[in-house]
XYZ file of C-alpha atoms in Angstrom:
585
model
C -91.505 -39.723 159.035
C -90.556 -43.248 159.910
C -92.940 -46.009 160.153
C -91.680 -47.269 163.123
C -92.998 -44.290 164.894
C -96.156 -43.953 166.976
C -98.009 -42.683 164.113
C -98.017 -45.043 161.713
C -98.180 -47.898 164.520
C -101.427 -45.967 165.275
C -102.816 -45.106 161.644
C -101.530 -48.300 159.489
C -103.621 -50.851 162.177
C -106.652 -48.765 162.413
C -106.777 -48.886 158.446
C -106.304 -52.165 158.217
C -108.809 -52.861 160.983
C -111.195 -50.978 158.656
C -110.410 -53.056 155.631
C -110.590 -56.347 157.385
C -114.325 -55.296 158.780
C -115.309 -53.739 155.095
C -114.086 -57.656 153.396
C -116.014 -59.581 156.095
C -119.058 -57.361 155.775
C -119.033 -57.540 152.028
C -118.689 -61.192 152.160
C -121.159 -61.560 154.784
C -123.765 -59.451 152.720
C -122.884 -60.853 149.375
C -124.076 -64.025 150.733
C -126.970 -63.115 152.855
C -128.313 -60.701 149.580
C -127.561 -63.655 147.271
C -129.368 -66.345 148.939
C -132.438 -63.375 149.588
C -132.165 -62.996 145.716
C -132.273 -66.923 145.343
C -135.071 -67.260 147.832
C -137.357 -64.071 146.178
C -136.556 -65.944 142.971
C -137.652 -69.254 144.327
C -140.370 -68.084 145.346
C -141.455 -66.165 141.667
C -140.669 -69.137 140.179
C -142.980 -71.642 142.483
C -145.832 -69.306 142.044
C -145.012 -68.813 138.307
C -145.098 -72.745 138.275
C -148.583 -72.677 140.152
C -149.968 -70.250 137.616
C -149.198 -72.361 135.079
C -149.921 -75.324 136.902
C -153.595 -74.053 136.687
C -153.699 -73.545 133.397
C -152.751 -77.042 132.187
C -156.012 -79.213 131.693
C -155.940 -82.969 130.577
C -156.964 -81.424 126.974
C -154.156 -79.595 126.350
C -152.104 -82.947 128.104
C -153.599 -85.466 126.461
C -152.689 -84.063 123.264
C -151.170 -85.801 120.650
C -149.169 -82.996 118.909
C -148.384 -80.814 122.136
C -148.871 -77.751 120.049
C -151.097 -75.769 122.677
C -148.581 -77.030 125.246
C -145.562 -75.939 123.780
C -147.430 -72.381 122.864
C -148.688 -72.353 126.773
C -144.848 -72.701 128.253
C -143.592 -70.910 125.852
C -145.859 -67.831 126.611
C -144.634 -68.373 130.416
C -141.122 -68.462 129.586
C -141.842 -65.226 127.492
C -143.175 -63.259 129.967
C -141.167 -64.579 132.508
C -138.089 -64.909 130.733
C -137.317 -68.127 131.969
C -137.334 -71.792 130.971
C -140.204 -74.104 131.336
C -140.022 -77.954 130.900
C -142.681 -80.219 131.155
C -141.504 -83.602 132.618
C -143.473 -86.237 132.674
C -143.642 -89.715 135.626
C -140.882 -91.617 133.650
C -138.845 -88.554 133.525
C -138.880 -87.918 129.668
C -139.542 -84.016 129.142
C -142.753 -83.407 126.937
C -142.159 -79.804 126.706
C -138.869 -77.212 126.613
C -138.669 -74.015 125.649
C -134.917 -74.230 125.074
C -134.132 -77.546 123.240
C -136.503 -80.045 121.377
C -138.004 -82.430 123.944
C -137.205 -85.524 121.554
C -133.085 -85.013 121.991
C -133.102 -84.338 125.763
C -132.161 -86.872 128.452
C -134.100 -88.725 130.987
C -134.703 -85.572 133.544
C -136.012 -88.347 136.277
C -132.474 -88.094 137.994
C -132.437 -84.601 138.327
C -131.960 -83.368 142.048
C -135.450 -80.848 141.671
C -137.166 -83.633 139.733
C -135.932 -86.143 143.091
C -137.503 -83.388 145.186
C -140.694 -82.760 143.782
C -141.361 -86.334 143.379
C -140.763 -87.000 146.935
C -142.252 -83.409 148.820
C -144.273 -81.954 146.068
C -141.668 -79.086 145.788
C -137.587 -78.885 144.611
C -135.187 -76.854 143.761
C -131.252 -76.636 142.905
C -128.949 -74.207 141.506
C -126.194 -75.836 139.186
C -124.617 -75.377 135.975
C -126.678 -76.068 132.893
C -124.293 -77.738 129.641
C -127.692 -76.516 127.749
C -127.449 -72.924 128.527
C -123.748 -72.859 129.779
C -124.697 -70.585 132.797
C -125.602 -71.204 136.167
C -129.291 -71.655 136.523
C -131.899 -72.118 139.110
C -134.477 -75.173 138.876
C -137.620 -75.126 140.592
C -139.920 -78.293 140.508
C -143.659 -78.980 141.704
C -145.420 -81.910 141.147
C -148.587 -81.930 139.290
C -151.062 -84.859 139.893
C -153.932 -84.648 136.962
C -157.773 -85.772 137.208
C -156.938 -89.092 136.375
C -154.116 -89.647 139.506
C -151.432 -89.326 137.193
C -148.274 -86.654 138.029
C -146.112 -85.056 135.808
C -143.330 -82.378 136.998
C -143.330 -78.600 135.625
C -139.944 -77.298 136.248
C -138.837 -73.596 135.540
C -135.727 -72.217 135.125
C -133.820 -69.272 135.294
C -130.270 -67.961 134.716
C -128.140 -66.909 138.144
C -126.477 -64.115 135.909
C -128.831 -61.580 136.840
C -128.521 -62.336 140.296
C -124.492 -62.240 140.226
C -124.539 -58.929 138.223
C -126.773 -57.256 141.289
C -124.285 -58.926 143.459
C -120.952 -57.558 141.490
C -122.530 -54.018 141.315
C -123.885 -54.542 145.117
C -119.971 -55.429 146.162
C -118.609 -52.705 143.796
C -120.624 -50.095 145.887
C -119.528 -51.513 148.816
C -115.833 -51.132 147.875
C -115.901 -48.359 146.901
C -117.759 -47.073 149.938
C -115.337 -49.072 152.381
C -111.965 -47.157 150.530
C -113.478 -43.972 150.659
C -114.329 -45.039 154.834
C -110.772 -46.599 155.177
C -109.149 -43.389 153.606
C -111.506 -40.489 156.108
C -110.109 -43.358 159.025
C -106.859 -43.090 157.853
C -106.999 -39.516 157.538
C -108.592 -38.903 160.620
C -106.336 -41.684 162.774
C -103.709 -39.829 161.342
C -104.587 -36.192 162.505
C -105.690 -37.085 165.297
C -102.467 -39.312 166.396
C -99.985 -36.222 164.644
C -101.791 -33.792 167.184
C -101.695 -36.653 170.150
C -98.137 -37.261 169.726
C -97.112 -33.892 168.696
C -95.784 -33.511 172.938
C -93.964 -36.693 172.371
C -92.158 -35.476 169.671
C -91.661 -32.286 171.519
C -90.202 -34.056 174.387
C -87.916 -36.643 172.496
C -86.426 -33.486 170.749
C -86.573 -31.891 174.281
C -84.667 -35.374 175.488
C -82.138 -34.981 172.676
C -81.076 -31.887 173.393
C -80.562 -32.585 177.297
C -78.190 -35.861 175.739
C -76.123 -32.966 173.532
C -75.921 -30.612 176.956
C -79.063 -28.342 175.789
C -81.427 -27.205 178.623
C -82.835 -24.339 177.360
C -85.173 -26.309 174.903
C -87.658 -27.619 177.081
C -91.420 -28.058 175.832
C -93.954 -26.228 177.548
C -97.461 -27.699 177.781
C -101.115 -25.969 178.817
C -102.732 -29.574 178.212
C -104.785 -30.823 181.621
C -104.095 -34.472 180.079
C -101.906 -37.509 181.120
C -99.535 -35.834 178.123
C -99.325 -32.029 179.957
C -98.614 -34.040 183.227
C -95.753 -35.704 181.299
C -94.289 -32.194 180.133
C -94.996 -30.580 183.124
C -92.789 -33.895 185.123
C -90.527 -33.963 182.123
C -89.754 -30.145 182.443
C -89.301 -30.491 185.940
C -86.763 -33.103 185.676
C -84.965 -31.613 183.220
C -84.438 -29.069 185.366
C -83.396 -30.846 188.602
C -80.953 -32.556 185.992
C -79.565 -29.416 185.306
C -79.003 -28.178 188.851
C -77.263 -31.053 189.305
C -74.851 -31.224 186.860
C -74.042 -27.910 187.312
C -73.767 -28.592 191.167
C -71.584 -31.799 189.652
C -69.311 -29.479 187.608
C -68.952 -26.993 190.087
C -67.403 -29.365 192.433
C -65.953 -31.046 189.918
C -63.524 -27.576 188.738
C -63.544 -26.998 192.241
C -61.754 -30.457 192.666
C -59.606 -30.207 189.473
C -58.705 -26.605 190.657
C -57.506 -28.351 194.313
C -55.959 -31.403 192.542
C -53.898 -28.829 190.019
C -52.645 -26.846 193.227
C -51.602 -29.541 195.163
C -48.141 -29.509 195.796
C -48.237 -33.500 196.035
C -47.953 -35.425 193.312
C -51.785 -37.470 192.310
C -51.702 -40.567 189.602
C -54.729 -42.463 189.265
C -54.848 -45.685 187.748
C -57.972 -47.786 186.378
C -58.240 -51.678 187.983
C -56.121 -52.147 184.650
C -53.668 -50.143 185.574
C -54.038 -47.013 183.071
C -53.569 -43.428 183.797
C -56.373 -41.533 184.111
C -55.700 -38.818 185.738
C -52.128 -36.852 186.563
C -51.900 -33.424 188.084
C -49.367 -30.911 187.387
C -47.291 -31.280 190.463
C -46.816 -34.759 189.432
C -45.459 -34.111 186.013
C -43.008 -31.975 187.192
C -42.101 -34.555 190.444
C -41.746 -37.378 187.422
C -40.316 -34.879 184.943
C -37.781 -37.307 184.088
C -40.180 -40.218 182.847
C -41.662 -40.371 179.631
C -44.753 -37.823 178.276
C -47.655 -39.307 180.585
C -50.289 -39.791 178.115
C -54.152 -40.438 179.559
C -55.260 -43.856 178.610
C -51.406 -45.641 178.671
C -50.651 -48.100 181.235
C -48.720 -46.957 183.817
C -45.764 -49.308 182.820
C -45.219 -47.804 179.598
C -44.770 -44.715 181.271
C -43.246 -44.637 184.490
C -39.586 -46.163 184.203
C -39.516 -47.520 187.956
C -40.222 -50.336 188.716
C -40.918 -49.707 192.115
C -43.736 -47.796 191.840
C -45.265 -50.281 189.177
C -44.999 -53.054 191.549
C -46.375 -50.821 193.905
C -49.322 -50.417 192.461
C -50.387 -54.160 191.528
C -49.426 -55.011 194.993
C -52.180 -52.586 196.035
C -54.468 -53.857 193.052
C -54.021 -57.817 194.709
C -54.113 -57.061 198.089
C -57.112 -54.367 197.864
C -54.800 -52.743 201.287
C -52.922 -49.394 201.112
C -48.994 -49.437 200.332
C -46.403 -47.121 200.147
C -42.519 -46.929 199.714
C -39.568 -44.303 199.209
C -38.631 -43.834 195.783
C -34.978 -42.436 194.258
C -35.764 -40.479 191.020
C -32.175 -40.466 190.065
C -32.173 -38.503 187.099
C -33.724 -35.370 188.989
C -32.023 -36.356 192.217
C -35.153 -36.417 194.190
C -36.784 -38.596 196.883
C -40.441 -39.243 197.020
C -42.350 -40.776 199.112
C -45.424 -42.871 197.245
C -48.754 -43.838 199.091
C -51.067 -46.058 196.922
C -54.669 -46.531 197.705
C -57.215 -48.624 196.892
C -60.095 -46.352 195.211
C -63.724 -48.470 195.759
C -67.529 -48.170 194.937
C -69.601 -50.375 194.445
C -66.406 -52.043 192.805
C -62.679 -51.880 192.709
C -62.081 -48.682 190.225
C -58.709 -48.201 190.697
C -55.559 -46.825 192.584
C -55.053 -43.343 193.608
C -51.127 -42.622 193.762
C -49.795 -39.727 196.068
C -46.448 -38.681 195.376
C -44.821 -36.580 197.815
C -41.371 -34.885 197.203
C -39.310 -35.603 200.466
C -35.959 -34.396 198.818
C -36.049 -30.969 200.980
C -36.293 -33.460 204.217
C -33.728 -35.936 203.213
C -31.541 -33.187 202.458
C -32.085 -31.587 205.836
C -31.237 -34.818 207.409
C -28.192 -35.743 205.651
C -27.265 -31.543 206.351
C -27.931 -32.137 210.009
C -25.737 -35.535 209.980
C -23.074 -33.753 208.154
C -23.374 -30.297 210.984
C -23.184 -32.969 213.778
C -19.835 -34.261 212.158
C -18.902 -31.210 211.002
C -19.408 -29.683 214.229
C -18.192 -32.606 216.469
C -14.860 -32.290 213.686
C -14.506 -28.268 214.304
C -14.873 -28.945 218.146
C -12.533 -32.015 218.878
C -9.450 -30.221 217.286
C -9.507 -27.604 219.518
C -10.539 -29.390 222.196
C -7.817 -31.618 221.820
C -5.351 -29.147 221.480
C -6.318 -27.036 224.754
C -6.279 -30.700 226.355
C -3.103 -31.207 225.778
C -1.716 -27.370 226.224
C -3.310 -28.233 229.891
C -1.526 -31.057 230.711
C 1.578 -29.434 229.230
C 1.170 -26.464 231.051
C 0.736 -28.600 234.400
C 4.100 -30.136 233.740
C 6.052 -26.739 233.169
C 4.545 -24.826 235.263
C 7.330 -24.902 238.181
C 10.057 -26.048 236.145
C 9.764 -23.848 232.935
C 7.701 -20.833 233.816
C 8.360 -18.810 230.353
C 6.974 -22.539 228.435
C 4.030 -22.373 230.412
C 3.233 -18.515 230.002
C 3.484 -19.924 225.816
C 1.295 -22.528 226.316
C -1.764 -20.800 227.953
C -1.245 -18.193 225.290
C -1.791 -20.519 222.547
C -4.558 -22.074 224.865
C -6.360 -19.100 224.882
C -6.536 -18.927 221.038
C -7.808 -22.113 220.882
C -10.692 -20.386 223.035
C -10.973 -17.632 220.999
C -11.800 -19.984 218.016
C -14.276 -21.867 220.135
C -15.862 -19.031 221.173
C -15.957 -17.223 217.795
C -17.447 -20.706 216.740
C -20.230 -20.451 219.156
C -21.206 -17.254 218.553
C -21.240 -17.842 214.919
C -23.317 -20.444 215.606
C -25.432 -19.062 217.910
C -25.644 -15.827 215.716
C -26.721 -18.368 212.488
C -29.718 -20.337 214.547
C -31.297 -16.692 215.667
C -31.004 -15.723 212.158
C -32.669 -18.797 210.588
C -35.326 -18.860 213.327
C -36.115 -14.950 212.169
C -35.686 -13.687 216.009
C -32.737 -11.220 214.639
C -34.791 -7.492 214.146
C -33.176 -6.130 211.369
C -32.070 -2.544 211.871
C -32.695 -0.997 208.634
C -32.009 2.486 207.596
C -31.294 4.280 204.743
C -27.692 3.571 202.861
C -25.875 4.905 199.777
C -24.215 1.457 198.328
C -21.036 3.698 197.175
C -20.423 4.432 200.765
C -21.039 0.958 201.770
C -18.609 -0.602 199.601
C -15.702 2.327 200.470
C -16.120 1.333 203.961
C -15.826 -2.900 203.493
C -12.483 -1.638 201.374
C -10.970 0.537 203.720
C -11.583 -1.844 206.399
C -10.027 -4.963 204.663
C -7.444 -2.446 202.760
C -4.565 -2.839 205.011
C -4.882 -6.994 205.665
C -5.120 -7.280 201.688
C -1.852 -5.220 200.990
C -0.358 -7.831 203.569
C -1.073 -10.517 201.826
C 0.342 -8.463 198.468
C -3.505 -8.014 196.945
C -4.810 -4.715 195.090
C -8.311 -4.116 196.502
C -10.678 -0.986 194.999
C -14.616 -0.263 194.595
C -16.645 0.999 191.092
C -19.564 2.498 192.140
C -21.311 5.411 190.674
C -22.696 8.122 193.065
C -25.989 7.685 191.350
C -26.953 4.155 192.153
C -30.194 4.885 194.409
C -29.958 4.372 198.167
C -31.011 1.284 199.937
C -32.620 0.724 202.902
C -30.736 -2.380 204.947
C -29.267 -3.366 208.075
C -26.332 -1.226 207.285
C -23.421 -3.494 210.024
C -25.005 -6.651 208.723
C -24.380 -6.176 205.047
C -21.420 -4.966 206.219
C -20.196 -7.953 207.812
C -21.406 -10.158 204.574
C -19.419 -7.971 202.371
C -16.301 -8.267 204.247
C -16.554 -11.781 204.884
C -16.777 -12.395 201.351
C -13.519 -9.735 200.793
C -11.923 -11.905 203.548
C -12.269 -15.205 201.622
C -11.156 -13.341 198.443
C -8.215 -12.732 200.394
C -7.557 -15.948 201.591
C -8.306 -17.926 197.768
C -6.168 -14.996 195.869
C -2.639 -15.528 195.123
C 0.001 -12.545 195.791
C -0.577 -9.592 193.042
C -3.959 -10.574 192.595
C -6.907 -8.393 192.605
C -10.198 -7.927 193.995
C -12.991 -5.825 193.351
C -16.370 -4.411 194.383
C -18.883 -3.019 192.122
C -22.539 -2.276 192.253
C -25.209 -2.103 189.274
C -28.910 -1.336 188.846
C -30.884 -3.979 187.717
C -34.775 -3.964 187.488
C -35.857 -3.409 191.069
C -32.963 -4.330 192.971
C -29.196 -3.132 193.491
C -26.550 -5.709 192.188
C -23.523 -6.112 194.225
C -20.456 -8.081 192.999
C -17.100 -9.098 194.660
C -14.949 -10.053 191.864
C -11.657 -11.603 192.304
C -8.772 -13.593 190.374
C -7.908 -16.148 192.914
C -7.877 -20.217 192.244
C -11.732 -20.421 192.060
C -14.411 -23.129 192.952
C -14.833 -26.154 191.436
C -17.473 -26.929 189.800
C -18.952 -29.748 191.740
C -18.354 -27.501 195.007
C -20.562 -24.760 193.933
C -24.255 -26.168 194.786
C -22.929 -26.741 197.923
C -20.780 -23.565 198.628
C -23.443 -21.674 201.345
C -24.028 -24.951 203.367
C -22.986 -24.906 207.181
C -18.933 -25.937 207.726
C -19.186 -26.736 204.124
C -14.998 -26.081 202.636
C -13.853 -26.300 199.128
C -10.158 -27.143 200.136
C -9.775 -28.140 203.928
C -5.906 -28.283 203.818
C -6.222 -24.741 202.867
C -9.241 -23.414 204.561
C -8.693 -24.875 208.034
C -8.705 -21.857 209.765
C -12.246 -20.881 209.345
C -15.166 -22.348 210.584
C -17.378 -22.883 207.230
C -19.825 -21.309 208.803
C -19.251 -17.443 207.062
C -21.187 -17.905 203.766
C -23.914 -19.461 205.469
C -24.445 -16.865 207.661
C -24.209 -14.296 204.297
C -26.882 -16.095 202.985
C -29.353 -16.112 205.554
C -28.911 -12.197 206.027
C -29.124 -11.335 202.536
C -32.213 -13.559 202.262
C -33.971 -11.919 205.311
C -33.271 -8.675 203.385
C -35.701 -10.232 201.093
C -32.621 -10.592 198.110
C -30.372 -13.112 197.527
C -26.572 -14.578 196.828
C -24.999 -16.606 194.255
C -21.436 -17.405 193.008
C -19.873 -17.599 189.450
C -16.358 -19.306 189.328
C -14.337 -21.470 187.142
C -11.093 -22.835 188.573
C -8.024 -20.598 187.721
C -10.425 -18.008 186.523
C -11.559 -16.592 190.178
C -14.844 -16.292 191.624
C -17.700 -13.567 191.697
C -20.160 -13.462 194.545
C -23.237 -11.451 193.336
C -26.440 -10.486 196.293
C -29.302 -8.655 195.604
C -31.030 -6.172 197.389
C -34.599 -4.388 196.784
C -34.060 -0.443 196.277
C -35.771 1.595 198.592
């Protein structure tokens, strides 16, 4: 375990708490025992210097040879095991039992000597150069019978005292390790089971970090640590309702942002991506791979939208603009929004795809000309079949009888125009009822021929049908498919050179019954073909100027409310095929 955790920080303190108590009490009663030794001793040694003080008489001073002086202090120093000197008023030493008297110094200057002299009683501990140890002098004065004083000073090494002391301080140590180490021992169990929750709940805490919140500590304790679980466990549990709450709404918004059928960029406040639905990808399909975390400059090739968005970046307002996407020939229209919190975050970019709109407004500006075109011709032509009927009308009866023949052809094709029209905006606005019923296709395509047989062979075309008996029946608005299929044999007609051919032919494919009219006429170019089923829409006008353009429309509007649909496949000089669909019964 680390020692920067709780227990060490707990157990390493505590020890050394221990150790700096066990040093300051050893010092503390080294000192106090020492100077009790030194005063017991001092006090041995004064009465030891009493005793002997008694036993000195002014024979045994006055003495010329000292012997029974020298054996008295040396019987002291025997059974004392000390030193005696005898000093006398001038401070020579009469008596030693360490070193001849004769080669000693002057002893007069010595601190105890001093001491005695002055209060009847000294001491000092200091080192002797005699015995080379430490030693401690005691001193009393002795005045004789005769008023004379002399000092009797005893002696004793400190080496005894300092080996109690050692052996005092060595049980001490070793009595303060062995307490430091149960303290230690015991800090440290008792801290490992204190912090054994902590541990439980940092783990616990990890695991919430990594997404884990099954791991949570459970505690029985009635402590400040059990009320920490207990809080802990509880929060780790409100954290989890509400991140799944978070990520709930948060799929539920990614699932709503994915369907969208408008296009979402959103941009950081430095302008990277990061975040692009679907719908937008396939809107910008023609821009480089948006990549989360790229600016939006590298990726988006128009300018107009980049501008777009630092303009709303600086001016913190909403903007929006139409956008060409050239390369997929779409229009969008972009709306950029400031996104805020407690700061600017970013722009949210909605891209919506207008091209269906802008397509039906540049259809209905082409049906108003178209239809204004289709209209003022005839118009124009009954106008002046009026006026020229006016003129003849006395003067050249048989002219005029002409004229309002021709005029009422002109009405025919306004009227057919009308209806066609009329017939087209009920379709479209799905107020036609279908009258479906049950149809064999083989049947349906021998009727279109046999109807358009005899105006083909005027214009010098072969016309026939393929169709086996066993494609399955349909069920359609038999006159309606009808009419599509012989509109589409009509324009055959009128694209298909003399000896030409056309034909009709039906197929099974997957669900739904294929029906082609195939013919070798001039064909469609290729830039005419998107835009072959539009209203008044003609590939050659010069050529097709007696229709109204309005024929394929109407074919694809009532194959589509069959539920199929209706293409073409031409190449000029190669003919055409027009191929619906239609589910089988």
């Amino acid at each position: 375990m680390k020692k920067r955790s709780i227990l060490w920080r707990f157990a390493i303190p505590i020890s050394l708490l221990f150790g700096i108590i066990i040093i300051a009490l050893s010092v503390f009663i080294t000192k106090t025992t020492k100077k009790n030794y030194e005063e017991d001793l001092y006090q041995t040694l004064v009465s030891q210097a009493r005793l002997l003080e008694s036993e000195l008489t002014s024979e045994i001073l006055l003495q010329e040879s000292n012997t029974s002086l020298d054996s008295l202090v040396t019987r002291y120093a025997s059974s004392l095991q000390c030193r005696v000197t005898i000093i006398q008023s001038d401070g020579s030493v009469i008596a030693d039992t360490e070193s001849d008297p004769m080669k000693m110094d002057n002893h007069l200057t010595r601190p105890e000597v001093q001491q005695a002299i002055k209060y009847g009683v000294g001491s000092e501990v200091r080192y002797s150069k005699t015995t080379s140890v430490d030693m401690l002098y005691v001193a009393i004065k002795h005045i004789s019978e005769a008023g004379e004083f002399m000092i009797i000073r005893m002696a004793v090494a400190m080496e005894d005292i300092d080996n109690r002391v050692v052996q005092m301080n060595r049980v001490i140590w070793y009595g303060g390790i062995a307490a430091i180490s149960l303290s230690f021992l015991i800090t440290y169990l008792i801290t490992q089971r204190t912090i054994r929750p902590l541990v439980l709940l940092t783990k616990a805490a990890q695991s919430i970090a990594a997404g884990n919140f099954y791991d949570i500590p459970r505690s029985n304790y009635q402590n400040e640590i059990g009320v920490l679980t207990r809080a802990f466990s509880h929060m780790s549990l409100q954290i989890q309702n509400q991140l799944e709450a978070i990520e709930a709404e948060k799929k539920k918004f990614s699932k709503i942002v994915d369907q969208m059928a408008d296009g979402i960029i959103i941009v950081d406040n430095e302008e990277k991506v990061i975040l692009i639905n679907p719908a937008a990808k396939t809107m910008l399909s023609d821009i480089k791979e948006v990549e989360i975390g790229k600016s939006l400059a590298q990726t988006i090739r128009y300018y107009q939208i980049v501008e777009l968005c630092n303009k709303t970046l600086e001016t913190k307002k909403s903007q929006s603009t139409n956008v060409e996407l050239q390369r997929t020939q779409r229009y969008v229209h972009v709306i950029s929004s400031i996104l805020e919190g407690t700061e600017t975050i970013g722009v949210l970019m909605l891209f919506q795809d207008i091209t269906h709109q802008r397509n039906m407004e540049r259809m209905r500006q082409e049906f108003v000309s178209n239809v204004s075109h289709e209209l003022r011709t005839p118009l124009a032509s009954i106008r002046a079949l009026t006026e020229t009927v006016e003129r003849s009308l006395e003067n050249d009866p048989v002219s005029a009888k002409h004229f309002l023949s021709r005029m009422g052809v002109e009405i025919e094709k306004l009227d057919q125009m009308v209806m066609e029209l009329l017939d087209l905006a009920r379709i479209e606005s799905g107020r036609v009822q279908l009258k479906k019923s049950p149809c064999e296709v083989s049947q349906l395509l021998k009727q279109s021929v046999n109807r358009m047989k005899m105006q083909a062979e005027r214009a010098g075309i072969k016309i026939s049908s393929q169709c086996s008996e066993s494609i399955p029946v349909v069920l359609i608005d038999t006159e309606r498919i009808e009419q599509v299929l012989i509109n589409l044999i009509h324009n055959a007609i009128k694209f298909t050179p003399p000896g030409g051919e056309i034909t009709l032919s039906a197929e099974v494919e997957n669900d739904s019954i294929i029906i082609h009219v195939t013919d070798t006429g001039v064909g469609i170019a290729e830039e005419d073909l998107p835009r072959i089923f539009e209203r008044f829409f003609k590939t050659d006008r010069a050529r097709s100027s007696g229709g109204t353009g309005l024929g394929l429309s109407i074919a694809k509007h009532v194959i589509e409310t069959h539920g199929g649909k209706i293409w073409v496949e031409s190449k000029p000089g190669s003919g055409s095929t027009f191929s619906l669909s239609l589910p089988i019964l």
